[in-house]
PDB file of C-alpha atoms and ligand atoms in Angstrom:
ATOM      1  CA  UNK A 196     -16.483 -16.370  33.930  1.00 58.00           C
ATOM      2  CA  UNK A 197     -19.890 -15.512  32.521  1.00 68.00           C
ATOM      3  CA  UNK A 198     -22.474 -18.326  32.260  1.00 74.00           C
ATOM      4  CA  UNK A 199     -22.862 -20.009  28.875  1.00 81.00           C
ATOM      5  CA  UNK A 200     -25.710 -18.626  26.821  1.00 89.00           C
ATOM      6  CA  UNK A 201     -27.346 -20.226  23.818  1.00 92.00           C
ATOM      7  CA  UNK A 202     -29.161 -17.179  22.424  1.00 97.00           C
ATOM      8  CA  UNK A 203     -27.463 -14.207  20.773  1.00 98.00           C
ATOM      9  CA  UNK A 204     -28.527 -10.734  21.858  1.00 98.00           C
ATOM     10  CA  UNK A 205     -28.257  -7.734  19.513  1.00 98.00           C
ATOM     11  CA  UNK A 206     -28.731  -4.114  20.644  1.00 98.00           C
ATOM     12  CA  UNK A 207     -30.220  -1.706  18.107  1.00 98.00           C
ATOM     13  CA  UNK A 208     -31.505   1.858  18.347  1.00 98.00           C
ATOM     14  CA  UNK A 209     -35.137   1.956  19.558  1.00 96.00           C
ATOM     15  CA  UNK A 210     -36.008   4.987  17.463  1.00 95.00           C
ATOM     16  CA  UNK A 211     -33.914   7.354  15.376  1.00 97.00           C
ATOM     17  CA  UNK A 212     -31.946   7.327  12.178  1.00 98.00           C
ATOM     18  CA  UNK A 213     -30.487   3.795  12.591  1.00 98.00           C
ATOM     19  CA  UNK A 214     -33.565   2.020  13.970  1.00 97.00           C
ATOM     20  CA  UNK A 215     -35.376   0.981  10.761  1.00 97.00           C
ATOM     21  CA  UNK A 216     -32.315   0.258   8.583  1.00 98.00           C
ATOM     22  CA  UNK A 217     -30.823  -1.894  11.393  1.00 98.00           C
ATOM     23  CA  UNK A 218     -33.982  -3.933  11.705  1.00 97.00           C
ATOM     24  CA  UNK A 219     -34.375  -4.314   7.936  1.00 97.00           C
ATOM     25  CA  UNK A 220     -30.800  -5.471   7.535  1.00 98.00           C
ATOM     26  CA  UNK A 221     -31.157  -8.147  10.289  1.00 98.00           C
ATOM     27  CA  UNK A 222     -34.457  -9.268   8.760  1.00 97.00           C
ATOM     28  CA  UNK A 223     -32.682  -9.584   5.387  1.00 97.00           C
ATOM     29  CA  UNK A 224     -30.277 -11.945   7.183  1.00 98.00           C
ATOM     30  CA  UNK A 225     -33.281 -14.207   7.876  1.00 97.00           C
ATOM     31  CA  UNK A 226     -34.038 -13.141  11.416  1.00 98.00           C
ATOM     32  CA  UNK A 227     -37.580 -12.595  12.600  1.00 97.00           C
ATOM     33  CA  UNK A 228     -39.014 -11.662  16.014  1.00 96.00           C
ATOM     34  CA  UNK A 229     -42.060 -11.884  18.089  1.00 92.00           C
ATOM     35  CA  UNK A 230     -42.734  -8.297  19.178  1.00 80.00           C
ATOM     36  CA  UNK A 231     -42.887  -7.986  22.941  1.00 75.00           C
ATOM     37  CA  UNK A 232     -45.573  -5.902  24.525  1.00 73.00           C
ATOM     38  CA  UNK A 233     -43.235  -3.171  25.861  1.00 73.00           C
ATOM     39  CA  UNK A 234     -41.151  -3.315  22.666  1.00 81.00           C
ATOM     40  CA  UNK A 235     -37.779  -3.111  24.476  1.00 92.00           C
ATOM     41  CA  UNK A 236     -37.015  -6.776  23.846  1.00 94.00           C
ATOM     42  CA  UNK A 237     -37.880  -8.740  20.746  1.00 95.00           C
ATOM     43  CA  UNK A 238     -37.725 -12.502  21.018  1.00 95.00           C
ATOM     44  CA  UNK A 239     -36.131 -14.197  17.991  1.00 97.00           C
ATOM     45  CA  UNK A 240     -38.405 -16.747  16.220  1.00 96.00           C
ATOM     46  CA  UNK A 241     -36.584 -17.999  13.150  1.00 95.00           C
ATOM     47  CA  UNK A 242     -33.294 -18.219  15.039  1.00 97.00           C
ATOM     48  CA  UNK A 243     -32.270 -17.835  18.692  1.00 98.00           C
ATOM     49  CA  UNK A 244     -31.272 -14.186  18.098  1.00 98.00           C
ATOM     50  CA  UNK A 245     -33.033 -11.584  20.243  1.00 97.00           C
ATOM     51  CA  UNK A 246     -33.075  -7.798  19.929  1.00 97.00           C
ATOM     52  CA  UNK A 247     -32.773  -5.170  22.654  1.00 97.00           C
ATOM     53  CA  UNK A 248     -34.116  -1.720  21.636  1.00 97.00           C
ATOM     54  CA  UNK A 249     -32.152   1.049  23.302  1.00 97.00           C
ATOM     55  CA  UNK A 250     -30.689   4.489  22.890  1.00 97.00           C
ATOM     56  CA  UNK A 251     -27.679   4.442  20.579  1.00 98.00           C
ATOM     57  CA  UNK A 252     -25.456   5.932  23.329  1.00 97.00           C
ATOM     58  CA  UNK A 253     -26.081   2.845  25.477  1.00 98.00           C
ATOM     59  CA  UNK A 254     -24.998   0.310  22.875  1.00 98.00           C
ATOM     60  CA  UNK A 255     -21.204   0.268  23.432  1.00 98.00           C
ATOM     61  CA  UNK A 256     -21.672  -0.077  27.188  1.00 98.00           C
ATOM     62  CA  UNK A 257     -24.124  -2.947  26.783  1.00 98.00           C
ATOM     63  CA  UNK A 258     -21.495  -4.804  24.743  1.00 98.00           C
ATOM     64  CA  UNK A 259     -18.716  -3.926  27.238  1.00 97.00           C
ATOM     65  CA  UNK A 260     -20.864  -5.250  30.102  1.00 96.00           C
ATOM     66  CA  UNK A 261     -21.775  -8.424  28.233  1.00 95.00           C
ATOM     67  CA  UNK A 262     -25.483  -7.621  28.399  1.00 96.00           C
ATOM     68  CA  UNK A 263     -25.544  -7.715  24.609  1.00 98.00           C
ATOM     69  CA  UNK A 264     -23.288  -9.649  22.231  1.00 98.00           C
ATOM     70  CA  UNK A 265     -23.563  -7.354  19.216  1.00 98.00           C
ATOM     71  CA  UNK A 266     -24.919  -3.893  18.443  1.00 98.00           C
ATOM     72  CA  UNK A 267     -25.691  -1.668  15.480  1.00 98.00           C
ATOM     73  CA  UNK A 268     -24.316   1.759  16.201  1.00 98.00           C
ATOM     74  CA  UNK A 269     -22.680   4.700  14.472  1.00 98.00           C
ATOM     75  CA  UNK A 270     -18.880   4.429  14.284  1.00 98.00           C
ATOM     76  CA  UNK A 271     -18.876   8.009  15.713  1.00 98.00           C
ATOM     77  CA  UNK A 272     -20.503   6.835  18.946  1.00 98.00           C
ATOM     78  CA  UNK A 273     -18.435   3.618  19.171  1.00 98.00           C
ATOM     79  CA  UNK A 274     -15.195   5.483  18.598  1.00 98.00           C
ATOM     80  CA  UNK A 275     -16.047   8.229  21.033  1.00 98.00           C
ATOM     81  CA  UNK A 276     -16.789   5.703  23.810  1.00 98.00           C
ATOM     82  CA  UNK A 277     -13.730   3.624  22.936  1.00 98.00           C
ATOM     83  CA  UNK A 278     -11.438   6.698  23.207  1.00 98.00           C
ATOM     84  CA  UNK A 279     -13.143   7.763  26.479  1.00 98.00           C
ATOM     85  CA  UNK A 280     -12.394   4.307  27.932  1.00 97.00           C
ATOM     86  CA  UNK A 281      -8.757   4.591  26.845  1.00 96.00           C
ATOM     87  CA  UNK A 282      -8.484   8.040  28.397  1.00 94.00           C
ATOM     88  CA  UNK A 283      -9.709   6.511  31.658  1.00 96.00           C
ATOM     89  CA  UNK A 284      -7.156   3.680  31.365  1.00 97.00           C
ATOM     90  CA  UNK A 285      -9.815   1.003  30.736  1.00 97.00           C
ATOM     91  CA  UNK A 286      -9.118  -1.950  28.385  1.00 97.00           C
ATOM     92  CA  UNK A 287     -10.784  -2.072  24.961  1.00 97.00           C
ATOM     93  CA  UNK A 288     -14.209  -3.675  25.253  1.00 97.00           C
ATOM     94  CA  UNK A 289     -15.718  -3.618  21.751  1.00 97.00           C
ATOM     95  CA  UNK A 290     -14.751  -3.232  18.125  1.00 98.00           C
ATOM     96  CA  UNK A 291     -16.414  -2.564  14.790  1.00 98.00           C
ATOM     97  CA  UNK A 292     -16.833  -5.913  12.928  1.00 98.00           C
ATOM     98  CA  UNK A 293     -18.522  -4.775   9.691  1.00 97.00           C
ATOM     99  CA  UNK A 294     -19.489  -1.467   8.040  1.00 97.00           C
ATOM    100  CA  UNK A 295     -23.171  -1.612   7.229  1.00 97.00           C
ATOM    101  CA  UNK A 296     -23.527   0.946   4.413  1.00 96.00           C
ATOM    102  CA  UNK A 297     -26.113   3.282   6.048  1.00 97.00           C
ATOM    103  CA  UNK A 298     -26.082   6.130   8.553  1.00 98.00           C
ATOM    104  CA  UNK A 299     -23.219   7.831   6.665  1.00 98.00           C
ATOM    105  CA  UNK A 300     -22.130  11.142   8.143  1.00 98.00           C
ATOM    106  CA  UNK A 301     -18.930  13.019   8.997  1.00 98.00           C
ATOM    107  CA  UNK A 302     -17.697  14.378  12.275  1.00 98.00           C
ATOM    108  CA  UNK A 303     -16.449  17.861  11.233  1.00 98.00           C
ATOM    109  CA  UNK A 304     -15.101  21.098  12.589  1.00 98.00           C
ATOM    110  CA  UNK A 305     -17.426  23.929  11.511  1.00 98.00           C
ATOM    111  CA  UNK A 306     -16.660  27.617  11.952  1.00 98.00           C
ATOM    112  CA  UNK A 307     -18.729  30.803  11.472  1.00 98.00           C
ATOM    113  CA  UNK A 308     -19.287  31.530   7.798  1.00 98.00           C
ATOM    114  CA  UNK A 309     -17.417  34.828   7.930  1.00 97.00           C
ATOM    115  CA  UNK A 310     -14.140  33.263   9.118  1.00 98.00           C
ATOM    116  CA  UNK A 311     -11.381  33.249   6.539  1.00 98.00           C
ATOM    117  CA  UNK A 312     -10.229  29.657   7.065  1.00 97.00           C
ATOM    118  CA  UNK A 313      -6.465  29.269   7.041  1.00 96.00           C
ATOM    119  CA  UNK A 314      -5.999  25.850   8.698  1.00 97.00           C
ATOM    120  CA  UNK A 315      -6.022  24.065  12.000  1.00 98.00           C
ATOM    121  CA  UNK A 316      -3.519  26.457  13.655  1.00 97.00           C
ATOM    122  CA  UNK A 317      -6.386  28.959  13.675  1.00 98.00           C
ATOM    123  CA  UNK A 318      -8.177  26.852  16.360  1.00 98.00           C
ATOM    124  CA  UNK A 319      -5.531  27.578  18.945  1.00 98.00           C
ATOM    125  CA  UNK A 320      -7.018  29.245  22.073  1.00 98.00           C
ATOM    126  CA  UNK A 321     -10.556  28.838  20.805  1.00 98.00           C
ATOM    127  CA  UNK A 322     -13.547  27.172  22.504  1.00 98.00           C
ATOM    128  CA  UNK A 323     -15.047  24.261  20.533  1.00 98.00           C
ATOM    129  CA  UNK A 324     -18.504  22.907  21.410  1.00 98.00           C
ATOM    130  CA  UNK A 325     -19.056  19.158  20.775  1.00 98.00           C
ATOM    131  CA  UNK A 326     -20.814  15.979  21.941  1.00 98.00           C
ATOM    132  CA  UNK A 327     -17.657  14.065  20.997  1.00 98.00           C
ATOM    133  CA  UNK A 328     -15.072  15.351  23.498  1.00 98.00           C
ATOM    134  CA  UNK A 329     -12.805  12.275  23.404  1.00 98.00           C
ATOM    135  CA  UNK A 330     -12.478  12.172  19.601  1.00 98.00           C
ATOM    136  CA  UNK A 331     -11.997  15.958  19.488  1.00 98.00           C
ATOM    137  CA  UNK A 332      -9.364  15.975  22.300  1.00 98.00           C
ATOM    138  CA  UNK A 333      -7.406  13.149  20.543  1.00 97.00           C
ATOM    139  CA  UNK A 334      -7.590  14.995  17.189  1.00 98.00           C
ATOM    140  CA  UNK A 335      -6.452  18.311  18.692  1.00 98.00           C
ATOM    141  CA  UNK A 336      -3.534  16.553  20.439  1.00 97.00           C
ATOM    142  CA  UNK A 337      -2.605  14.853  17.190  1.00 98.00           C
ATOM    143  CA  UNK A 338      -2.606  18.253  15.345  1.00 98.00           C
ATOM    144  CA  UNK A 339      -0.676  19.894  18.163  1.00 98.00           C
ATOM    145  CA  UNK A 340      -3.410  22.492  18.718  1.00 98.00           C
ATOM    146  CA  UNK A 341      -4.249  23.833  22.169  1.00 98.00           C
ATOM    147  CA  UNK A 342      -7.992  24.601  22.228  1.00 98.00           C
ATOM    148  CA  UNK A 343     -10.740  24.307  24.856  1.00 98.00           C
ATOM    149  CA  UNK A 344     -13.283  21.470  24.449  1.00 98.00           C
ATOM    150  CA  UNK A 345     -16.791  22.534  25.590  1.00 98.00           C
ATOM    151  CA  UNK A 346     -18.862  19.378  26.024  1.00 98.00           C
ATOM    152  CA  UNK A 347     -22.553  19.764  25.151  1.00 98.00           C
ATOM    153  CA  UNK A 348     -25.108  16.917  24.954  1.00 95.00           C
ATOM    154  CA  UNK A 349     -27.259  18.592  22.301  1.00 92.00           C
ATOM    155  CA  UNK A 350     -27.946  21.748  20.270  1.00 93.00           C
ATOM    156  CA  UNK A 351     -24.233  22.028  19.576  1.00 98.00           C
ATOM    157  CA  UNK A 352     -24.763  24.063  16.370  1.00 97.00           C
ATOM    158  CA  UNK A 353     -26.300  27.039  18.227  1.00 97.00           C
ATOM    159  CA  UNK A 354     -23.388  27.348  20.708  1.00 98.00           C
ATOM    160  CA  UNK A 355     -21.483  29.990  18.642  1.00 98.00           C
ATOM    161  CA  UNK A 356     -24.636  32.147  18.392  1.00 97.00           C
ATOM    162  CA  UNK A 357     -25.187  31.770  22.152  1.00 96.00           C
ATOM    163  CA  UNK A 358     -21.609  32.715  22.831  1.00 97.00           C
ATOM    164  CA  UNK A 359     -20.828  29.502  24.729  1.00 97.00           C
ATOM    165  CA  UNK A 360     -18.236  28.511  22.127  1.00 98.00           C
ATOM    166  CA  UNK A 361     -16.397  30.003  19.156  1.00 98.00           C
ATOM    167  CA  UNK A 362     -16.989  27.058  16.797  1.00 98.00           C
ATOM    168  CA  UNK A 363     -18.228  23.507  16.840  1.00 98.00           C
ATOM    169  CA  UNK A 364     -17.283  19.893  16.139  1.00 98.00           C
ATOM    170  CA  UNK A 365     -20.442  17.980  15.093  1.00 98.00           C
ATOM    171  CA  UNK A 366     -21.939  15.391  12.785  1.00 98.00           C
ATOM    172  CA  UNK A 367     -22.673  16.590   9.259  1.00 97.00           C
ATOM    173  CA  UNK A 368     -24.579  14.846   6.521  1.00 94.00           C
ATOM    174  CA  UNK A 369     -26.170  17.319   4.094  1.00 94.00           C
ATOM    175  CA  UNK A 370     -24.708  20.448   5.701  1.00 93.00           C
ATOM    176  CA  UNK A 371     -28.172  22.060   5.826  1.00 96.00           C
ATOM    177  CA  UNK A 372     -28.118  22.401   9.634  1.00 95.00           C
ATOM    178  CA  UNK A 373     -24.729  24.134   9.556  1.00 97.00           C
ATOM    179  CA  UNK A 374     -25.841  26.516   6.802  1.00 97.00           C
ATOM    180  CA  UNK A 375     -29.002  27.360   8.776  1.00 97.00           C
ATOM    181  CA  UNK A 376     -26.768  28.415  11.674  1.00 97.00           C
ATOM    182  CA  UNK A 377     -24.321  30.412   9.525  1.00 98.00           C
ATOM    183  CA  UNK A 378     -21.557  27.808  10.005  1.00 98.00           C
ATOM    184  CA  UNK A 379     -19.306  26.180   7.389  1.00 98.00           C
ATOM    185  CA  UNK A 380     -17.514  22.837   7.630  1.00 98.00           C
ATOM    186  CA  UNK A 381     -13.695  23.094   7.324  1.00 98.00           C
ATOM    187  CA  UNK A 382     -12.049  19.869   8.626  1.00 98.00           C
ATOM    188  CA  UNK A 383     -13.134  16.195   8.841  1.00 98.00           C
ATOM    189  CA  UNK A 384     -12.223  14.195  11.986  1.00 98.00           C
ATOM    190  CA  UNK A 385     -14.071  10.964  11.138  1.00 98.00           C
ATOM    191  CA  UNK A 386     -15.940   9.435   8.205  1.00 98.00           C
ATOM    192  CA  UNK A 387     -18.743   7.500   9.887  1.00 98.00           C
ATOM    193  CA  UNK A 388     -21.424   4.963   9.077  1.00 98.00           C
ATOM    194  CA  UNK A 389     -23.418   2.434  11.052  1.00 98.00           C
ATOM    195  CA  UNK A 390     -21.324  -0.601  11.998  1.00 98.00           C
ATOM    196  CA  UNK A 391     -21.968  -3.986  13.551  1.00 98.00           C
ATOM    197  CA  UNK A 392     -20.027  -3.809  16.802  1.00 98.00           C
ATOM    198  CA  UNK A 393     -18.927  -6.811  18.777  1.00 98.00           C
ATOM    199  CA  UNK A 394     -16.706  -7.845  21.634  1.00 96.00           C
ATOM    200  CA  UNK A 395     -12.916  -7.927  21.390  1.00 96.00           C
ATOM    201  CA  UNK A 396     -12.776 -11.502  22.616  1.00 92.00           C
ATOM    202  CA  UNK A 397     -14.449 -14.444  20.836  1.00 91.00           C
ATOM    203  CA  UNK A 398     -17.404 -16.039  22.532  1.00 92.00           C
ATOM    204  CA  UNK A 399     -16.872 -19.604  23.683  1.00 91.00           C
ATOM    205  CA  UNK A 400     -20.401 -21.026  23.714  1.00 93.00           C
ATOM    206  CA  UNK A 401     -23.298 -21.566  21.267  1.00 94.00           C
ATOM    207  CA  UNK A 402     -23.403 -17.839  20.540  1.00 96.00           C
ATOM    208  CA  UNK A 403     -20.092 -18.077  18.611  1.00 96.00           C
ATOM    209  CA  UNK A 404     -21.665 -20.216  15.909  1.00 96.00           C
ATOM    210  CA  UNK A 405     -24.687 -17.894  15.696  1.00 97.00           C
ATOM    211  CA  UNK A 406     -22.422 -14.875  15.394  1.00 98.00           C
ATOM    212  CA  UNK A 407     -20.344 -16.508  12.629  1.00 97.00           C
ATOM    213  CA  UNK A 408     -23.492 -17.406  10.714  1.00 97.00           C
ATOM    214  CA  UNK A 409     -24.865 -13.886  11.029  1.00 98.00           C
ATOM    215  CA  UNK A 410     -21.539 -12.439   9.752  1.00 97.00           C
ATOM    216  CA  UNK A 411     -21.576 -14.854   6.811  1.00 97.00           C
ATOM    217  CA  UNK A 412     -25.108 -13.816   5.901  1.00 97.00           C
ATOM    218  CA  UNK A 413     -24.232 -10.142   6.183  1.00 97.00           C
ATOM    219  CA  UNK A 414     -21.219 -10.635   3.900  1.00 96.00           C
ATOM    220  CA  UNK A 415     -23.427 -12.530   1.443  1.00 95.00           C
ATOM    221  CA  UNK A 416     -25.833  -9.607   1.355  1.00 93.00           C
ATOM    222  CA  UNK A 417     -23.174  -6.989   0.645  1.00 79.00           C
ATOM    223  CA  UNK A 418     -21.797  -9.158  -2.210  1.00 73.00           C
ATOM    224  CA  UNK A 419     -25.294  -9.257  -3.759  1.00 67.00           C
ATOM    225  CA  UNK A 420     -25.637  -5.448  -3.399  1.00 66.00           C
ATOM    226  CA  UNK A 421     -22.236  -4.616  -4.908  1.00 61.00           C
TER     227      UNK A 421
HETATM  228  P1  ATP B 766     -30.971   8.262  20.690  1.00 61.90           P
HETATM  229  O1  ATP B 766     -32.320   8.630  21.143  1.00 61.90           O
HETATM  230  O2  ATP B 766     -30.889   6.801  20.288  1.00 61.90           O
HETATM  231  O3  ATP B 766     -29.861   8.684  21.603  1.00 61.90           O
HETATM  232  P2  ATP B 766     -29.803  10.179  18.813  1.00 61.90           P
HETATM  233  O4  ATP B 766     -30.527  11.475  18.735  1.00 61.90           O
HETATM  234  O5  ATP B 766     -28.537  10.129  19.567  1.00 61.90           O
HETATM  235  O6  ATP B 766     -30.809   9.027  19.313  1.00 61.90           O
HETATM  236  P3  ATP B 766     -29.866   9.950  15.883  1.00 61.90           P
HETATM  237  O7  ATP B 766     -30.042  11.398  15.590  1.00 61.90           O
HETATM  238  O8  ATP B 766     -30.954   9.019  15.483  1.00 61.90           O
HETATM  239  O9  ATP B 766     -29.442   9.633  17.378  1.00 61.90           O
HETATM  240  O10 ATP B 766     -28.499   9.501  15.139  1.00 61.90           O
HETATM  241  C1  ATP B 766     -28.030   8.191  15.255  1.00 61.90           C
HETATM  242  C2  ATP B 766     -26.787   8.088  14.413  1.00 61.90           C
HETATM  243  O11 ATP B 766     -27.105   8.350  13.057  1.00 61.90           O
HETATM  244  C3  ATP B 766     -25.656   9.021  14.732  1.00 61.90           C
HETATM  245  O12 ATP B 766     -24.885   8.608  15.850  1.00 61.90           O
HETATM  246  C4  ATP B 766     -24.835   8.931  13.439  1.00 61.90           C
HETATM  247  O13 ATP B 766     -24.039   7.757  13.455  1.00 61.90           O
HETATM  248  C5  ATP B 766     -25.913   8.739  12.374  1.00 61.90           C
HETATM  249  N1  ATP B 766     -26.147   9.960  11.526  1.00 61.90           N
HETATM  250  C6  ATP B 766     -26.202  10.036  10.214  1.00 61.90           C
HETATM  251  N2  ATP B 766     -26.412  11.285   9.785  1.00 61.90           N
HETATM  252  C7  ATP B 766     -26.504  12.058  10.835  1.00 61.90           C
HETATM  253  C8  ATP B 766     -26.693  13.438  11.032  1.00 61.90           C
HETATM  254  N3  ATP B 766     -26.902  14.312  10.032  1.00 61.90           N
HETATM  255  N4  ATP B 766     -26.784  13.914  12.318  1.00 61.90           N
HETATM  256  C9  ATP B 766     -26.663  13.100  13.366  1.00 61.90           C
HETATM  257  N5  ATP B 766     -26.472  11.747  13.236  1.00 61.90           N
HETATM  258  C10 ATP B 766     -26.367  11.248  11.973  1.00 61.90           C
HETATM  259 ZN1   ZN B 767     -27.984   9.181  21.136  1.00 61.90          ZN
END
């Protein structure tokens, strides 16, 4: 089994939508760090809780591999990677522990504005561009719709204009990006927000106590905010 560790390691996004709110929330829990020179690793000063600054896509894998104990990541990303693991027959390796109240967005199906939307049966035989192929495939299966999933890593919203897909499945917050691309949202697959993700099995060394304390402090914060 893995060697005992006495410091907790939390992965957060290095830069992007979740970076600042994640850091602020952890600071509000009483954590502080000595900034390292390369800024990929922040050594915890007030408590033995260190930060690893990474791309959000890497966070579930870092928890699965035991490199990090916790992570702040969008439920969309966590759920996508969890479903991809299941589709590969791998065991569950992480779970959302707490919703954090920021990074709200929806994973939605969006179709060209001029479509007369009748319902999900209309998706049958169509090509759907997305960066969330596992969630989309599971949703299509659940709805009994046979459509083609076109996996794209970025610029999903221009795929219909480019002719590489008929419609898209993408994250939506204000809807401005969809409107700018003459698309309209019609179905919601997932209501997402940033979550604190952790392992499926409890830790059995000093990190367990640190994790419990951090969760208590987080819960205390959300009571004050409510
Ligand atoms: P990285 O460089 O870390 O891979 P990224 O470009 O994948 O960054 P961001 O655009 O910063 O990531 O989004 C991070 C998370 O913010 C998303 O996974 C999602 O949970 C959340 N989010 C909230 N609103 C939106 C939105 N309108 N579009 C995209 N993501 C959003
Ligand atoms: Zn990313």
